[in-house]
mmCIF file of C-alpha atoms in Angstrom:
data_model
loop_
_atom_site.group_PDB
_atom_site.id
_atom_site.type_symbol
_atom_site.label_atom_id
_atom_site.label_comp_id
_atom_site.label_asym_id
_atom_site.label_seq_id
_atom_site.Cartn_x
_atom_site.Cartn_y
_atom_site.Cartn_z
ATOM 1 C CA MET A 23 34.026 -16.826 -34.178
ATOM 2 C CA SER A 24 32.313 -15.595 -31.578
ATOM 3 C CA ALA A 25 28.200 -15.473 -31.401
ATOM 4 C CA VAL A 26 28.785 -11.701 -31.159
ATOM 5 C CA PHE A 27 30.203 -11.423 -34.488
ATOM 6 C CA GLU A 28 27.775 -13.973 -36.122
ATOM 7 C CA SER A 29 24.459 -11.804 -34.885
ATOM 8 C CA HIS A 30 25.706 -8.985 -37.169
ATOM 9 C CA HIS A 31 24.605 -9.440 -40.694
ATOM 10 C CA GLY A 32 23.700 -6.022 -42.649
ATOM 11 C CA TRP A 33 20.684 -5.881 -45.292
ATOM 12 C CA ILE A 34 18.553 -3.154 -46.950
ATOM 13 C CA VAL A 35 14.878 -2.505 -46.269
ATOM 14 C CA ASP A 36 12.305 -0.947 -48.218
ATOM 15 C CA ILE A 37 10.357 2.373 -46.354
ATOM 16 C CA VAL A 38 6.921 2.124 -47.596
ATOM 17 C CA GLY A 39 4.688 5.198 -47.487
ATOM 18 C CA ASP A 40 1.015 5.726 -47.038
ATOM 19 C CA GLY A 41 -0.069 4.364 -50.364
ATOM 20 C CA SER A 42 2.373 1.412 -49.829
ATOM 21 C CA ASP A 43 4.256 3.335 -52.605
ATOM 22 C CA LEU A 44 8.274 2.385 -51.973
ATOM 23 C CA ILE A 45 9.536 5.992 -50.584
ATOM 24 C CA GLY A 46 13.166 4.818 -49.670
ATOM 25 C CA TRP A 47 15.688 2.513 -47.805
ATOM 26 C CA ARG A 48 17.443 2.260 -44.878
ATOM 27 C CA ALA A 49 20.387 -0.450 -43.377
ATOM 28 C CA MET A 50 19.181 -2.758 -40.750
ATOM 29 C CA CYS A 51 21.588 -5.011 -38.757
ATOM 30 C CA SER A 52 20.332 -8.603 -37.371
ATOM 31 C CA CYS A 53 21.258 -7.480 -33.961
ATOM 32 C CA GLY A 54 18.476 -5.904 -33.602
ATOM 33 C CA ARG A 55 20.028 -2.972 -31.624
ATOM 34 C CA TRP A 56 20.759 -0.861 -34.820
ATOM 35 C CA HIS A 57 19.351 0.558 -38.055
ATOM 36 C CA GLY A 58 20.437 3.111 -40.278
ATOM 37 C CA ARG A 59 19.006 6.521 -41.146
ATOM 38 C CA PRO A 60 17.034 6.432 -44.264
ATOM 39 C CA TRP A 61 17.565 7.310 -47.766
ATOM 40 C CA GLN A 62 15.041 8.758 -49.846
ATOM 41 C CA ARG A 63 13.669 7.781 -52.881
ATOM 42 C CA SER A 64 14.005 10.194 -56.063
ATOM 43 C CA GLU A 65 11.640 10.078 -58.636
ATOM 44 C CA ARG A 66 13.736 12.399 -60.854
ATOM 45 C CA ALA A 67 17.353 11.808 -62.153
ATOM 46 C CA VAL A 68 18.271 15.718 -61.347
ATOM 47 C CA ASP A 69 17.063 15.056 -57.650
ATOM 48 C CA HIS A 70 19.936 12.088 -57.097
ATOM 49 C CA ALA A 71 22.050 13.505 -54.369
ATOM 50 C CA PRO A 72 23.778 11.086 -52.257
ATOM 51 C CA ALA A 73 25.299 13.419 -50.135
ATOM 52 C CA HIS A 74 21.674 14.558 -49.304
ATOM 53 C CA ARG A 75 20.831 10.784 -48.591
ATOM 54 C CA ARG A 76 18.367 10.975 -51.924
ATOM 55 C CA LEU A 77 19.142 8.233 -54.634
ATOM 56 C CA HIS A 78 17.368 7.839 -57.861
ATOM 57 C CA CYS A 79 16.554 4.664 -58.549
ATOM 58 C CA PRO A 80 13.403 4.334 -61.168
ATOM 59 C CA ASP A 81 12.386 0.756 -60.831
ATOM 60 C CA GLY A 82 12.615 0.527 -57.073
ATOM 61 C CA GLN A 83 15.620 -1.843 -56.926
ATOM 62 C CA LEU A 84 18.942 -0.656 -55.827
ATOM 63 C CA GLY A 85 21.691 -1.909 -57.909
ATOM 64 C CA PRO A 86 25.072 -2.886 -56.106
ATOM 65 C CA VAL A 87 26.670 0.649 -56.342
ATOM 66 C CA LEU A 88 23.550 2.075 -54.629
ATOM 67 C CA SER A 89 23.011 -0.790 -52.200
ATOM 68 C CA ARG A 90 26.679 -0.360 -51.285
ATOM 69 C CA LEU A 91 26.291 2.995 -50.426
ATOM 70 C CA VAL A 92 23.328 2.562 -48.197
ATOM 71 C CA LEU A 93 25.013 -0.413 -46.168
ATOM 72 C CA GLU A 94 27.932 1.992 -45.398
ATOM 73 C CA GLU A 95 26.704 2.577 -42.278
ATOM 74 C CA TRP A 96 26.189 -0.817 -41.291
ATOM 75 C CA ASP A 97 29.789 -1.400 -41.870
ATOM 76 C CA SER A 98 30.177 1.322 -39.610
ATOM 77 C CA HIS A 99 28.451 -0.553 -36.839
ATOM 78 C CA TYR A 100 29.884 -3.612 -37.290
ATOM 79 C CA PHE A 101 33.596 -2.364 -37.243
ATOM 80 C CA GLU A 102 32.585 -0.784 -33.950
ATOM 81 C CA MET A 103 30.859 -4.063 -32.566
ATOM 82 C CA GLN A 104 34.446 -5.548 -33.587
ATOM 83 C CA ALA A 105 36.051 -2.867 -31.885
ATOM 84 C CA LEU A 106 34.242 -3.905 -28.691
ATOM 85 C CA MET A 107 34.904 -7.616 -28.814
ATOM 86 C CA PRO A 108 38.165 -7.357 -26.134
ATOM 87 C CA VAL A 109 35.357 -5.905 -23.772
ATOM 88 C CA ARG A 110 32.929 -8.643 -24.495
ATOM 89 C CA LEU A 111 35.310 -11.593 -24.188
ATOM 90 C CA ALA A 112 36.972 -9.573 -20.548
ATOM 91 C CA PHE A 113 33.124 -9.319 -19.487
ATOM 92 C CA GLN A 114 32.160 -13.011 -20.294
ATOM 93 C CA ASP A 115 35.538 -14.067 -18.365
ATOM 94 C CA SER A 116 34.892 -11.942 -15.252
ATOM 95 C CA GLU A 117 31.347 -13.592 -15.370
ATOM 96 C CA SER A 118 32.279 -17.097 -15.833
ATOM 97 C CA ALA A 119 35.120 -16.180 -13.195
ATOM 98 C CA ARG A 120 32.370 -14.854 -10.641
ATOM 99 C CA GLN A 121 30.223 -17.882 -11.578
ATOM 100 C CA ARG A 122 33.211 -20.493 -10.434
ATOM 101 C CA LEU A 123 33.879 -18.538 -7.228
ATOM 102 C CA LEU A 124 30.452 -18.951 -5.977
ATOM 103 C CA GLU A 125 30.297 -22.631 -7.026
ATOM 104 C CA ALA A 126 33.482 -22.741 -5.095
ATOM 105 C CA VAL A 127 32.363 -21.010 -1.878
ATOM 106 C CA ARG A 128 29.008 -23.217 -2.109
ATOM 107 C CA PHE A 129 30.940 -26.567 -2.131
ATOM 108 C CA VAL A 130 33.388 -25.384 0.822
ATOM 109 C CA ARG A 131 30.515 -24.107 2.815
ATOM 110 C CA SER A 132 28.762 -27.350 2.106
ATOM 111 C CA THR A 133 31.589 -29.221 3.383
ATOM 112 C CA GLY A 134 31.843 -27.260 6.687
ATOM 113 C CA ALA A 135 33.885 -24.676 5.812
ATOM 114 C CA SER A 136 33.898 -21.064 8.022
ATOM 115 C CA TRP A 137 33.200 -17.770 6.820
ATOM 116 C CA GLU A 138 36.819 -16.796 8.608
ATOM 117 C CA SER A 139 38.540 -19.435 6.471
ATOM 118 C CA ILE A 140 36.536 -18.412 3.412
ATOM 119 C CA GLY A 141 37.568 -14.509 4.494
ATOM 120 C CA HIS A 142 41.252 -15.724 4.708
ATOM 121 C CA VAL A 143 41.450 -17.221 1.304
ATOM 122 C CA ILE A 144 40.151 -14.376 -0.182
ATOM 123 C CA GLY A 145 42.381 -11.952 1.402
ATOM 124 C CA THR A 146 40.525 -10.876 4.222
ATOM 125 C CA GLU A 147 40.424 -11.916 7.909
ATOM 126 C CA SER A 148 36.818 -11.127 8.672
ATOM 127 C CA ALA A 149 34.369 -13.452 8.261
ATOM 128 C CA GLU A 150 31.927 -11.055 8.288
ATOM 129 C CA VAL A 151 33.326 -9.640 5.093
ATOM 130 C CA ALA A 152 33.325 -13.165 3.488
ATOM 131 C CA GLU A 153 29.695 -13.666 4.514
ATOM 132 C CA GLN A 154 28.792 -9.967 3.406
ATOM 133 C CA ARG A 155 30.413 -10.225 0.036
ATOM 134 C CA PHE A 156 29.016 -13.876 -0.939
ATOM 135 C CA GLY A 157 25.820 -14.965 1.764
ATOM 136 C CA VAL A 158 22.519 -15.188 0.670
ATOM 137 C CA GLY A 159 20.799 -11.869 0.342
ATOM 138 C CA VAL A 160 23.517 -9.274 0.670
ATOM 139 C CA GLY A 161 26.046 -7.964 -1.758
ATOM 140 C CA PRO A 162 26.784 -7.481 -5.060
ATOM 141 C CA TRP A 163 27.916 -11.368 -5.497
ATOM 142 C CA ARG A 164 24.257 -12.651 -4.762
ATOM 143 C CA ASP A 165 22.915 -15.226 -6.268
ATOM 144 C CA PRO A 166 19.676 -16.282 -5.411
ATOM 145 C CA ALA A 167 19.880 -19.909 -6.802
ATOM 146 C CA ILE A 168 23.093 -20.473 -4.076
ATOM 147 C CA GLN A 169 21.700 -21.358 -0.808
ATOM 148 C CA PHE A 170 24.413 -21.256 1.575
ATOM 149 C CA GLU A 171 24.011 -22.644 5.357
ATOM 150 C CA ARG A 172 24.716 -20.430 8.134
#
């Protein structure tokens, strides 16, 4: 499975008040970019209102049912990350292709190929367009680690 999926594990953290008293909980994700909204701990059973994010838990330890309730938000985050996987894979493919293209241009330039020849194979007859696209210091394809000879 992809590292994008492997970096998403959900868990619940305690929220502690000023006097180190447990005042609630929230779901967290191992990706470090997401956390759920807080759930408040109710001292009295009569104040238990999951629809208002208040949970009665006398000993402070969420049981399986209440834990599942808090983690439902994380489920949505995880499913969103799964839905975004085609975007991630396409991005990785495009980055890989970009790197292969830069390496190919570097190689052919080191063997003496002209900017005009490179321009021809990328679909333009302009040496200037090829150099602007792949040359050092210009264009969105610039990679400072790659030095071309002019």
